[in-house]
Short mmCIF file of C-alpha atoms and ligand atoms in Angstrom, two decimals:
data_model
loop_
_atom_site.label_atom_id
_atom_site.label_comp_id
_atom_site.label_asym_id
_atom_site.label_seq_id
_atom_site.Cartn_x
_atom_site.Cartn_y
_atom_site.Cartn_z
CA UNK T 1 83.95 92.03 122.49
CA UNK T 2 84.65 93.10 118.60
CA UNK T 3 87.96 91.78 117.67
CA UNK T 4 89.74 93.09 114.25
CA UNK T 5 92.76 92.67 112.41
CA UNK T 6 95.04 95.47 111.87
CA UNK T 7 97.77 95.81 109.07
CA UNK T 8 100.54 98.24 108.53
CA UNK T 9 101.37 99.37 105.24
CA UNK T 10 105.25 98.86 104.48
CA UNK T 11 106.63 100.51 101.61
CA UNK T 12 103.78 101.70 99.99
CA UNK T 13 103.00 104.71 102.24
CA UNK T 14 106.34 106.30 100.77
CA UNK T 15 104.62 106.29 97.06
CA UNK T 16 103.53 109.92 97.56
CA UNK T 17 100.57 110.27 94.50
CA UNK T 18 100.27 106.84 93.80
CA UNK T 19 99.40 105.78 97.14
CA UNK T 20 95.51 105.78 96.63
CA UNK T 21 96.45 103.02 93.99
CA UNK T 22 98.49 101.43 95.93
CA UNK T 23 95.97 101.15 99.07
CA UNK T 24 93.49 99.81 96.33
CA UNK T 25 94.92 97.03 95.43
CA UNK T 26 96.20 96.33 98.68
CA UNK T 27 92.62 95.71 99.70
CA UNK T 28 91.54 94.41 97.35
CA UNK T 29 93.97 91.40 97.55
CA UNK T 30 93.28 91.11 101.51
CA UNK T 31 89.02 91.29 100.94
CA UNK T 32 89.81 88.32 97.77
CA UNK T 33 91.75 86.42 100.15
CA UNK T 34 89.17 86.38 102.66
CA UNK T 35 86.73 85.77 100.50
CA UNK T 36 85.53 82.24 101.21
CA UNK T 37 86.19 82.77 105.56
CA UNK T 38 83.44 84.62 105.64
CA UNK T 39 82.22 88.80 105.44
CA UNK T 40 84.65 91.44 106.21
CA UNK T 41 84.89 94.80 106.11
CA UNK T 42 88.43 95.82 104.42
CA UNK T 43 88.91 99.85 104.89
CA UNK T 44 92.35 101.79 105.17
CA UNK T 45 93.50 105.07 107.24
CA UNK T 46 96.78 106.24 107.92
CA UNK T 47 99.07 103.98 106.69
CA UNK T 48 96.73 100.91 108.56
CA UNK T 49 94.29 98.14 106.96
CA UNK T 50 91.46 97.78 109.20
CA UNK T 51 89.85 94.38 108.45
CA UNK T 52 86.71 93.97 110.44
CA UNK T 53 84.47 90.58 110.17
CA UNK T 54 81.08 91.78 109.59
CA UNK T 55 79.83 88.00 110.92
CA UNK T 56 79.92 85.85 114.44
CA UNK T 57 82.19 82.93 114.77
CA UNK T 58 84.27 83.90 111.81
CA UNK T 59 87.72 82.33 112.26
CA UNK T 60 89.74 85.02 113.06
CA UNK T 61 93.14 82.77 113.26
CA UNK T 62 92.78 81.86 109.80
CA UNK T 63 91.98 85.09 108.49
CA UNK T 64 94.91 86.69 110.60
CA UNK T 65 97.43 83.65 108.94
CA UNK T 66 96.54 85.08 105.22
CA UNK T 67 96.69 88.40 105.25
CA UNK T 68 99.64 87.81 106.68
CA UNK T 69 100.60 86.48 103.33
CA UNK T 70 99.27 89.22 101.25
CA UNK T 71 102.13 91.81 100.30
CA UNK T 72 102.13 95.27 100.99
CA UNK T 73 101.66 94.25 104.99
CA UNK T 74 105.10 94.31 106.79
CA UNK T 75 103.01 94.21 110.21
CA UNK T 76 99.98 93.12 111.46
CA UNK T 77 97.68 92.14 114.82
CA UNK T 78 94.51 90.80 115.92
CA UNK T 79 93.55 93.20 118.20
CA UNK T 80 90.16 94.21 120.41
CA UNK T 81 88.59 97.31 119.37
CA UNK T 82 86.34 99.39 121.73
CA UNK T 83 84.91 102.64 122.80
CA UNK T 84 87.47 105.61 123.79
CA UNK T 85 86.10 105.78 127.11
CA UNK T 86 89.05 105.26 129.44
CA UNK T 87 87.31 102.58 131.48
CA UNK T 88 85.95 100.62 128.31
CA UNK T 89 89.49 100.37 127.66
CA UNK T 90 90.44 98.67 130.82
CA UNK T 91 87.58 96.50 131.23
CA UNK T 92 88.52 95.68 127.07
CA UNK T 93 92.08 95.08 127.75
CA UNK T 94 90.96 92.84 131.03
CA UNK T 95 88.72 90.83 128.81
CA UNK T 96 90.83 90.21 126.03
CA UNK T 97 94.52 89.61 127.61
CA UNK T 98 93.45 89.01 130.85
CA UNK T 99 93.81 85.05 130.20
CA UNK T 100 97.33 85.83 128.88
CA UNK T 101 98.27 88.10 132.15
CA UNK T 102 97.66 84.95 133.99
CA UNK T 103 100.38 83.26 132.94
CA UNK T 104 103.20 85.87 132.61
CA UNK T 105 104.95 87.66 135.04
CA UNK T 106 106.14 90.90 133.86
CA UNK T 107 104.20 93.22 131.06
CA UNK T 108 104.60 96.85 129.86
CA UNK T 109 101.68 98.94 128.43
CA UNK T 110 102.76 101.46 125.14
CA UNK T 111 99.74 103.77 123.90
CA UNK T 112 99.56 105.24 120.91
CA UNK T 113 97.03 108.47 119.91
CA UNK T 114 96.69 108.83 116.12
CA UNK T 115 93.83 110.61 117.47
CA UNK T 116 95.10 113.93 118.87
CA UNK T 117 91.96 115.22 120.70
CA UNK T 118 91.74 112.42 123.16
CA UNK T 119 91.96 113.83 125.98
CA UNK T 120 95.03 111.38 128.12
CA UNK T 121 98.03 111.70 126.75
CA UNK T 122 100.11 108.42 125.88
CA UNK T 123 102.19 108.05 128.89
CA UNK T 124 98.92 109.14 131.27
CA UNK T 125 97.64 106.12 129.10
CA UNK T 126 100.06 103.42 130.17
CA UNK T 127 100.13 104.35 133.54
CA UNK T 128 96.86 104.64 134.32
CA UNK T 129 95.76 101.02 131.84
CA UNK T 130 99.18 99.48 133.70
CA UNK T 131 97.79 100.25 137.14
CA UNK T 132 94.40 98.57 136.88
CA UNK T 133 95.82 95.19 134.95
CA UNK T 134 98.00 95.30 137.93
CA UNK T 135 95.11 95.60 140.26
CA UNK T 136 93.42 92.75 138.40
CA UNK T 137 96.49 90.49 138.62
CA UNK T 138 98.57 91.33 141.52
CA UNK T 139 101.30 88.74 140.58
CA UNK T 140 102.15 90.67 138.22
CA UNK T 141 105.43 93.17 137.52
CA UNK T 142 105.84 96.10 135.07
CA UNK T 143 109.64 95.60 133.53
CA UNK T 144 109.80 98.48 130.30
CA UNK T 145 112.76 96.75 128.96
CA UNK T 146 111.77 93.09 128.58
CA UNK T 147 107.99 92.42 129.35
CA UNK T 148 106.69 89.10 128.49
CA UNK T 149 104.65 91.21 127.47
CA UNK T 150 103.77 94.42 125.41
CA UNK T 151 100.33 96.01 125.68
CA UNK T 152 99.53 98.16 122.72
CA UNK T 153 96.74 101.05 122.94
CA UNK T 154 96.05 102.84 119.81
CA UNK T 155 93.42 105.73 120.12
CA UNK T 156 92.19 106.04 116.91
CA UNK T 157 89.90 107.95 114.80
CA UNK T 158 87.05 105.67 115.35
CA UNK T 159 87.86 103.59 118.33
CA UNK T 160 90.66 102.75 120.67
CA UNK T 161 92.20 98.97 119.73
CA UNK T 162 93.97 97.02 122.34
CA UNK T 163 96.90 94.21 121.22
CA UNK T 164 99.15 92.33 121.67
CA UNK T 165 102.70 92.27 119.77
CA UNK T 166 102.64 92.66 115.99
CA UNK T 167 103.55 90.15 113.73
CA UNK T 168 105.18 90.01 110.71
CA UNK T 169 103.28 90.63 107.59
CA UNK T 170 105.11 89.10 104.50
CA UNK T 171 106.44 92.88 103.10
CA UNK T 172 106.72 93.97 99.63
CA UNK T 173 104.28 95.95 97.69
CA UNK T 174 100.51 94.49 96.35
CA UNK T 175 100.69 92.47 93.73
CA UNK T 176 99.65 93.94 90.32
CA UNK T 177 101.14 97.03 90.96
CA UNK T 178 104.62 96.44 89.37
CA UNK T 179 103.48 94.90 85.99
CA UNK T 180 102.55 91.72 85.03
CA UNK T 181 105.42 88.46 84.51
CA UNK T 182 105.72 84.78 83.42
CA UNK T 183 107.67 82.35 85.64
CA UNK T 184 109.59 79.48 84.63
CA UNK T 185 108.05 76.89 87.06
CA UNK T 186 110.48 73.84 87.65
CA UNK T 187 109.70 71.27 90.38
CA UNK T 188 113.14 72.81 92.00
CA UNK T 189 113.78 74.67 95.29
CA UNK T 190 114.59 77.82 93.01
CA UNK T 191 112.31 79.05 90.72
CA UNK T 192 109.21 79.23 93.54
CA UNK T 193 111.65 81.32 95.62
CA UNK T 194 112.30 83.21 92.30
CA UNK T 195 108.23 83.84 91.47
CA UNK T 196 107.85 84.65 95.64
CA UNK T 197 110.38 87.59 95.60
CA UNK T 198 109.02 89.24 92.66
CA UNK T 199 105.36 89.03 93.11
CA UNK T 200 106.74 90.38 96.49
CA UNK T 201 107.84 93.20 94.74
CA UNK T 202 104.30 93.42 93.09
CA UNK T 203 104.32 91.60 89.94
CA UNK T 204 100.99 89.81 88.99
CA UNK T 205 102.55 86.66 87.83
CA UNK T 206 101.80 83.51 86.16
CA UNK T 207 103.70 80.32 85.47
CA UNK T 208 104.81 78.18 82.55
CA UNK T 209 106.31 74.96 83.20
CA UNK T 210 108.24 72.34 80.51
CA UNK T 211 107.17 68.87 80.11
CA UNK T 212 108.66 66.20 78.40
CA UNK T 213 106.20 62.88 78.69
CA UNK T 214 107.01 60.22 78.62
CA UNK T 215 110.29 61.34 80.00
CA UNK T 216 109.04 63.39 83.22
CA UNK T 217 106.01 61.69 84.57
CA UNK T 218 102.37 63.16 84.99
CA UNK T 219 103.34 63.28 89.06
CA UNK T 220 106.21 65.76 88.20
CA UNK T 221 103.47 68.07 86.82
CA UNK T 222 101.25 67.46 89.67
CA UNK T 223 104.10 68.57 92.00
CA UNK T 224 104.36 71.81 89.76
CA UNK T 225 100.93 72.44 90.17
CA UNK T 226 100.84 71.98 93.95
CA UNK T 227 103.65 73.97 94.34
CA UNK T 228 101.98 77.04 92.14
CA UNK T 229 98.67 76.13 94.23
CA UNK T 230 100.97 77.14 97.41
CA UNK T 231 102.72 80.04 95.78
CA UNK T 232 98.88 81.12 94.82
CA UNK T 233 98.85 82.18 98.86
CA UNK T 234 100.93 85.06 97.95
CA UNK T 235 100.33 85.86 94.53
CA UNK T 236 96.51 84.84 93.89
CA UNK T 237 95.07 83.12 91.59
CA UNK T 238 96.59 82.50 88.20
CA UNK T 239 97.78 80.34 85.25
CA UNK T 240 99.82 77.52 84.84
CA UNK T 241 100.81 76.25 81.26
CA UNK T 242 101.98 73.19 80.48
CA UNK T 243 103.89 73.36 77.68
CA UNK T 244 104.60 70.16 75.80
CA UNK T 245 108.30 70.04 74.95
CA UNK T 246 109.23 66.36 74.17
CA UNK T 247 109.44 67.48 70.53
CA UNK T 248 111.75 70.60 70.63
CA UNK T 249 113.88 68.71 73.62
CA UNK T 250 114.15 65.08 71.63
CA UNK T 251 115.26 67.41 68.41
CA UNK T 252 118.20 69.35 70.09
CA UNK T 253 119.47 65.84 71.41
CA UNK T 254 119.28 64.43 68.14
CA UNK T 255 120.62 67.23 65.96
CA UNK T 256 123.08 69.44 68.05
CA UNK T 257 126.39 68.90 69.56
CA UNK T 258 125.52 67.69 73.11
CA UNK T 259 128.26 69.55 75.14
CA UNK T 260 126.13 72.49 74.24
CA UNK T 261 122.43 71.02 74.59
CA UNK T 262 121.52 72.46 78.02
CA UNK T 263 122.15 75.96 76.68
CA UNK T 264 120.57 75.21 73.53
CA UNK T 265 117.86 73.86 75.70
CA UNK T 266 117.24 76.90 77.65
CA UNK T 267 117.51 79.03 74.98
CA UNK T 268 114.26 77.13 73.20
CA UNK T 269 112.48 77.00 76.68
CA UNK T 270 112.98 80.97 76.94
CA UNK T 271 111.92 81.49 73.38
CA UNK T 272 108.60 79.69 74.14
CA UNK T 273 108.25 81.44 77.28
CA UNK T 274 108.21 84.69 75.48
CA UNK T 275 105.30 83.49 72.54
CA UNK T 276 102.93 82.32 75.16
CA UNK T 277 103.65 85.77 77.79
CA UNK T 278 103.32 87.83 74.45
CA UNK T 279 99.89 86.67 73.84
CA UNK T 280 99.11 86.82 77.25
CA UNK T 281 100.24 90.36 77.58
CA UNK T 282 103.09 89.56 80.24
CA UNK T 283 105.86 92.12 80.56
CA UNK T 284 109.03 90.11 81.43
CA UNK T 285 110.04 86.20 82.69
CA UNK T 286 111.26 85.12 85.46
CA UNK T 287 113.78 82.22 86.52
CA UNK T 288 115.19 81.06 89.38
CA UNK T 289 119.04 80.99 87.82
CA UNK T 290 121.55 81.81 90.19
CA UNK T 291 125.11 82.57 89.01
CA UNK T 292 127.38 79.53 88.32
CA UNK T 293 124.59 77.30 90.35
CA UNK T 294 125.07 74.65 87.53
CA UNK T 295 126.91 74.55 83.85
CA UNK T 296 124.13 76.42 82.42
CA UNK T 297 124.61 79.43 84.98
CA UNK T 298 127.38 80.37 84.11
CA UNK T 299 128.00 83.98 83.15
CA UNK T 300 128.71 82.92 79.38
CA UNK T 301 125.81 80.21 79.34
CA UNK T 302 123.40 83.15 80.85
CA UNK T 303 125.02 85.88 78.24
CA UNK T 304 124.05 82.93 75.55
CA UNK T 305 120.47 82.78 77.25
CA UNK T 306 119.73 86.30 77.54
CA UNK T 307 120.19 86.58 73.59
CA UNK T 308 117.57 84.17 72.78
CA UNK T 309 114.79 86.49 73.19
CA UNK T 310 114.09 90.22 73.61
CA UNK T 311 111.73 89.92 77.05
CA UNK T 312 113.79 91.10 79.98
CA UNK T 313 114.60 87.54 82.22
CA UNK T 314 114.62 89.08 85.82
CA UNK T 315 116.17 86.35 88.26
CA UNK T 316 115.83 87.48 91.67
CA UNK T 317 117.93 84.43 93.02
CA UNK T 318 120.90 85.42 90.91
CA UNK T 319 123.03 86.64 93.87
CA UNK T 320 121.93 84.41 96.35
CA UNK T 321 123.44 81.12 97.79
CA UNK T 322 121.80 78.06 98.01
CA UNK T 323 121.30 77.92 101.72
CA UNK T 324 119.82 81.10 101.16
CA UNK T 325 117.41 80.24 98.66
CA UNK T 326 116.32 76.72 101.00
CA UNK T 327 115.94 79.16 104.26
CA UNK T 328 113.41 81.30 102.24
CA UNK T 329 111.82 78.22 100.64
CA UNK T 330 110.85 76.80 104.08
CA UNK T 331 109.74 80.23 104.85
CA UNK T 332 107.28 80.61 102.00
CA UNK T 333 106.17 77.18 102.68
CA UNK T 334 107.12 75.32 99.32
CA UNK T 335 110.50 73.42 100.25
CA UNK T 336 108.71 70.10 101.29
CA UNK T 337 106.79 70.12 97.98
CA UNK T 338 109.95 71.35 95.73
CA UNK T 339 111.90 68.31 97.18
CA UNK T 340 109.59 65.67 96.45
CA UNK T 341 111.95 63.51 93.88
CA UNK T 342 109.69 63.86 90.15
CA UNK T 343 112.34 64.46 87.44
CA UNK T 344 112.47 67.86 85.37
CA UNK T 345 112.87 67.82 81.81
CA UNK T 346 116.32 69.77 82.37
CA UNK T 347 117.65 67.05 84.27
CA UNK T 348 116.91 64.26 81.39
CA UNK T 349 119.18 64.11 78.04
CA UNK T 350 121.40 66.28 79.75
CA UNK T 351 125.57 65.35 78.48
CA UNK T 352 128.00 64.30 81.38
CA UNK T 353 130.71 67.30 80.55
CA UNK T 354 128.28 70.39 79.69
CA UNK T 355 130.40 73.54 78.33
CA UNK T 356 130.56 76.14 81.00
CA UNK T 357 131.78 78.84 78.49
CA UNK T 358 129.57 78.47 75.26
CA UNK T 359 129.83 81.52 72.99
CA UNK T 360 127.05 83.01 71.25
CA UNK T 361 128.74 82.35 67.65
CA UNK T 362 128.63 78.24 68.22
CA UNK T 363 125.64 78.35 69.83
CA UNK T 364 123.69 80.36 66.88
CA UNK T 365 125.98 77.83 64.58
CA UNK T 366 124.41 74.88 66.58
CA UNK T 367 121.12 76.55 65.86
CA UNK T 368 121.49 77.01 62.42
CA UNK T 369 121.89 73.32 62.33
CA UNK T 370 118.54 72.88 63.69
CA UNK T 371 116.17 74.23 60.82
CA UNK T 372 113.34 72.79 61.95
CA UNK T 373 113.54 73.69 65.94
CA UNK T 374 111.45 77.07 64.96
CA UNK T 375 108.60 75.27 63.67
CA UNK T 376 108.55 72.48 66.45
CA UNK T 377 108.73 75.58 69.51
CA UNK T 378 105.77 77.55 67.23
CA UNK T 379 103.75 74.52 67.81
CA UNK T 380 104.48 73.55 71.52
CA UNK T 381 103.69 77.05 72.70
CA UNK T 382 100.27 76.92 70.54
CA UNK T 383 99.42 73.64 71.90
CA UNK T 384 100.00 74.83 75.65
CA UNK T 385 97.75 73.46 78.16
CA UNK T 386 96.26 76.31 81.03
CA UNK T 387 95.91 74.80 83.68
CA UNK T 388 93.60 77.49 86.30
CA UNK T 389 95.20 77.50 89.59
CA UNK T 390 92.81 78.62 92.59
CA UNK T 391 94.13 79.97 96.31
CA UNK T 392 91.26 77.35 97.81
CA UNK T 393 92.12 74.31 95.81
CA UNK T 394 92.28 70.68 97.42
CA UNK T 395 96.29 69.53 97.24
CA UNK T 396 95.69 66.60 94.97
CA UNK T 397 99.44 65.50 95.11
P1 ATP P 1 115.05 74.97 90.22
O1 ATP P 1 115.43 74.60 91.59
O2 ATP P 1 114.13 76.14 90.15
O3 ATP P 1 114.56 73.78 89.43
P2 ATP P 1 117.67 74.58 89.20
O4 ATP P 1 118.75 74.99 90.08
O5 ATP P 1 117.30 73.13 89.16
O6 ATP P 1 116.38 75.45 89.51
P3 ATP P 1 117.84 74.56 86.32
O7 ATP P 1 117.24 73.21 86.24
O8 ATP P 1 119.06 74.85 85.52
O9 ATP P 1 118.15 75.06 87.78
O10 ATP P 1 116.78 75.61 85.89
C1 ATP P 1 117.01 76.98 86.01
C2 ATP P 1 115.69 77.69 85.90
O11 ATP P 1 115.04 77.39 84.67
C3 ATP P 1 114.70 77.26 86.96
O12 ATP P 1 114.88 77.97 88.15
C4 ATP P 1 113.40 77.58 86.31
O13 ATP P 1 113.09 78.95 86.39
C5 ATP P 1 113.67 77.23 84.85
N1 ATP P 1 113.28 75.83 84.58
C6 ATP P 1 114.03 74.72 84.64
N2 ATP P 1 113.32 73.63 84.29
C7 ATP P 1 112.08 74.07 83.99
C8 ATP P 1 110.87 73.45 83.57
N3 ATP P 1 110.79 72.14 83.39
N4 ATP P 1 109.81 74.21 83.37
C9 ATP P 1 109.87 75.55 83.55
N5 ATP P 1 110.97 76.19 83.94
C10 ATP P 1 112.07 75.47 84.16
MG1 MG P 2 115.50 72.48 88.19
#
């Protein structure tokens, strides 16, 4: 029996000329995913991904478990495909949920013809597959309104494909087809939520992460780079730089009020961002800010952060609440990993009372009391370290 995985197209089959684009990249994320699982064949019709394995033995599970991380999928399902012939369908459908009729009850069959010729029509379909399961496994009940259950028959162009229920595909729209970004990778719950949501909204994205040796320790940047190797399930491979920002950091503390440092702080860290996206050719940053989470949140300290540079800061997690952001970071698989205790370089040097309502006239007076911060953030951004982050990579923290 030939068994395939089939994914629906979410909000991508509403981009009317565009689609074709779209459905390109859409594939070619799922065939780069499945690259190293084996050969598949990755073709689309109709608002479906058809992903068939070309080899024996390949490990459909697997295969199943990351596309369902590839965005531009809300739904998918491993399904047997077949013949139209009525009675390859029931001997199919016997053969590959048969086991699973065993040990249920109640079931419903619901047909589907994309496929307009074929000859039954959907309800003749489900009767007519429903009576001979039942025949096959007489213990067995029909209940329409809560099977254990559901039976799915699509008659298709090409073949007739027999499932079980679809699951859910991780939404959005392919990455690469919004842009390109730079995320501000902390070892915090936030900012891998923050890169997840936009690359879910299809921004190619890479990350750029602050550290301050000897003050944050080489495992803190291990735990960054295992947490960008998980996030590289959804957005594929990339870049992490490692900028080194003991300089800038030690020269705010020692030259600038400290009520304000954390602003001051972020403020460097964004203008550094910007240097090393602008020579990458990256469109916007991202951060994982959410309003009045901490002092520098706050809608004055974010006003005073937004002015440091001219690349816009999209921060998806701005409206959310915490318990929101930690229910999606155990979603996308990155909480255990973001609460692993390595220090940030936010978290050290940081004053006991930080102002919650800087304005943008003492901050840029703090600055010009800093003449040589320019200089110092030049050099940390040229002196960045890229660090290549690949989907298959052995954890190493
Ligand atoms: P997170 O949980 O993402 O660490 P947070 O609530 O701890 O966020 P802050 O430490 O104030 O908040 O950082 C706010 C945002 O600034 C982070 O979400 C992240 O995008 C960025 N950021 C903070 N520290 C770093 C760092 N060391 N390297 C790169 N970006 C950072
Ligand atoms: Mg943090």
């Amino acid at each position: 029996m030939k068994e395939i995985i089939l994914a629906y197209q979410g909000e991508m089959t509403l981009k009317g000329l565009n689609r074709s684009k779209f459905e390109a990249r859409l594939a070619k994320s799922i065939r780069y995913r499945l690259e190293n699982l084996g050969k598949f064949k990755v073709s689309s019709s109709q608002s479906t991904v058809y992903i068939q394995p070309l080899e024996e033995d390949l490990d459909m599970e697997e295969a199943a478990r990351r596309v369902s991380k590839v965005f531009g999928i809300v739904k998918l399902s491993r399904a047997a495909c077949c013949d139209k012939d009525f009675d390859t369908i029931c001997q199919t459908a016997e053969a590959y949920l048969g086991q699973t009729l065993r040990g249920i009850r109640t079931f419903k069959v619901e047909a589907k013809r994309a496929d307009k010729q074929y000859p039954m029509k959907s309800p003749d379909i489900c009767r007519e597959l429903g009576a001979f399961l039942l025949s096959k496994h007489p213990h067995l009940r029909v209940n329409v309104h809560e099977p254990e259950l559901e039976i799915m028959v699509e008659i298709r162009e090409h073949g007739a494909y027999i499932h079980g229920p679809k699951t859910p595909g991780a939404g959005g729209l392919p990455v690469g087809t919004s842009g390109r970004a730079l995320n501000l990778l902390s070892g915090g719950i936030d900012s891998p939520v923050a890169a997840w949501c936009m690359a879910r909204r299809g921004l190619a994205l890479h990350h750029i992460h602050f550290a301050s040796p000897p003050y944050t320790s080489p495992r803190a940047k291990l735990k960054v780079r295992a947490l960008a190797r998980e996030l590289s399930e959804y957005t594929g491979n990339c870049t992490l730089f490692v900028v080194p920002y003991t300089k800038p950091q030690e020269y705010i503390r020692d030259n600038a009020p400290d009520v304000l440092f954390t602003v001051l702080m972020r403020r460097s860290m964004l203008r550094i961002a910007a240097m090393v996206a602008r020579k990458c050719e990256l469109e916007a940053l991202i951060t994982g800010e959410s309003l009045a989470q901490v002092a520098s949140q706050t809608m004055a300290a974010l006003v005073c952060t937004d002015a440091a540079q001219s690349l816009p800061v999209l921060r998806p997690c701005i409206g959310m609440d915490k318990n929101e952001i930690v229910a999606l970071s155990r979603r996308i698989g990155t909480f255990e990993t973001s609460i692993e205790p390595y220090e940030d370089c936010c978290t050290i040097f940081t004053p006991p009372h930080p102002k919650t309502r800087p304005s943008l006239d003492e901050i840029e007076a703090a600055e010009a009391g800093m003449p040589g911060l320019a200089e110092l953030e030049q050099a940390a951004a040229e002196n960045v370290e890229r660090i290549p982050i690949h989907i298959g990579d052995d954890p190493e923290f």
